[in-house]
Structures are given as C-alpha cells and as structure tokens.
Coordinates of C-alpha atoms in Angstrom, one line a residue:
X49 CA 21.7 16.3 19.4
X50 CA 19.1 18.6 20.5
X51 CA 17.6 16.1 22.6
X52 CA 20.4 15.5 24.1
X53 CA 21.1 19.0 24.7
X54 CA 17.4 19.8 26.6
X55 CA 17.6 16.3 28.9
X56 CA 21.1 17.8 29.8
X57 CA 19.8 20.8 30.8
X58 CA 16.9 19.4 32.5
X59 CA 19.3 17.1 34.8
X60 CA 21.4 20.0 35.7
X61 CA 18.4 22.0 37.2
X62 CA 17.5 18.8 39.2
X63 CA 21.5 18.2 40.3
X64 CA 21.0 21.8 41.4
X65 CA 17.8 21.5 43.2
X66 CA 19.3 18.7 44.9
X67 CA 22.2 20.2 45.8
X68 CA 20.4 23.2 47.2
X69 CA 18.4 21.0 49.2
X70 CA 21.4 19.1 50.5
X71 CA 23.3 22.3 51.1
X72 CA 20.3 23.5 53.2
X73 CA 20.0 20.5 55.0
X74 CA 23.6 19.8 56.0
X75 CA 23.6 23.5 57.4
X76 CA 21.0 23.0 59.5
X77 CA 22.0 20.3 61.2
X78 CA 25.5 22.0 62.0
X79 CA 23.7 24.4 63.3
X80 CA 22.0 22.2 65.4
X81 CA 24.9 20.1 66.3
X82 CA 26.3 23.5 67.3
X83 CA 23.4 24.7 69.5
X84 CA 23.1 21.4 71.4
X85 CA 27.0 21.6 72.5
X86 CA 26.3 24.8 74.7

C-alpha cells in the first residue's frame, strides 16, 4: 500500500512536468501562429 502510494506520487510529478512542458509549448506556438498572421 505504501508502494503504491510513493509510485503514485512519483507519476503525478511526471504527468505535471509533462503538462507543463506541453502547456509551454502549445503557447508558444500560438504565439507564433499569431505573429506570423500580421
């Protein structure tokens, strides 16, 4: 049960890198898209 309890946590802290990075990324490129229309 422990176990199961510190591989959970680990996985969430690497979903929310992720999803940081993927935030970050998709952004960007908005703001790109955005820039290259004027």
């Amino acid at each position: 049960q422990k176990y199961a309890r510190e591989a959970y946590g680990k996985v969430r802290i690497a979903l929310a890198k992720v999803n940081s990075f993927l935030s970050e990324a998709i952004s960007g490129v908005l703001l790109i898209q955005t820039f290259n229309q004027e």
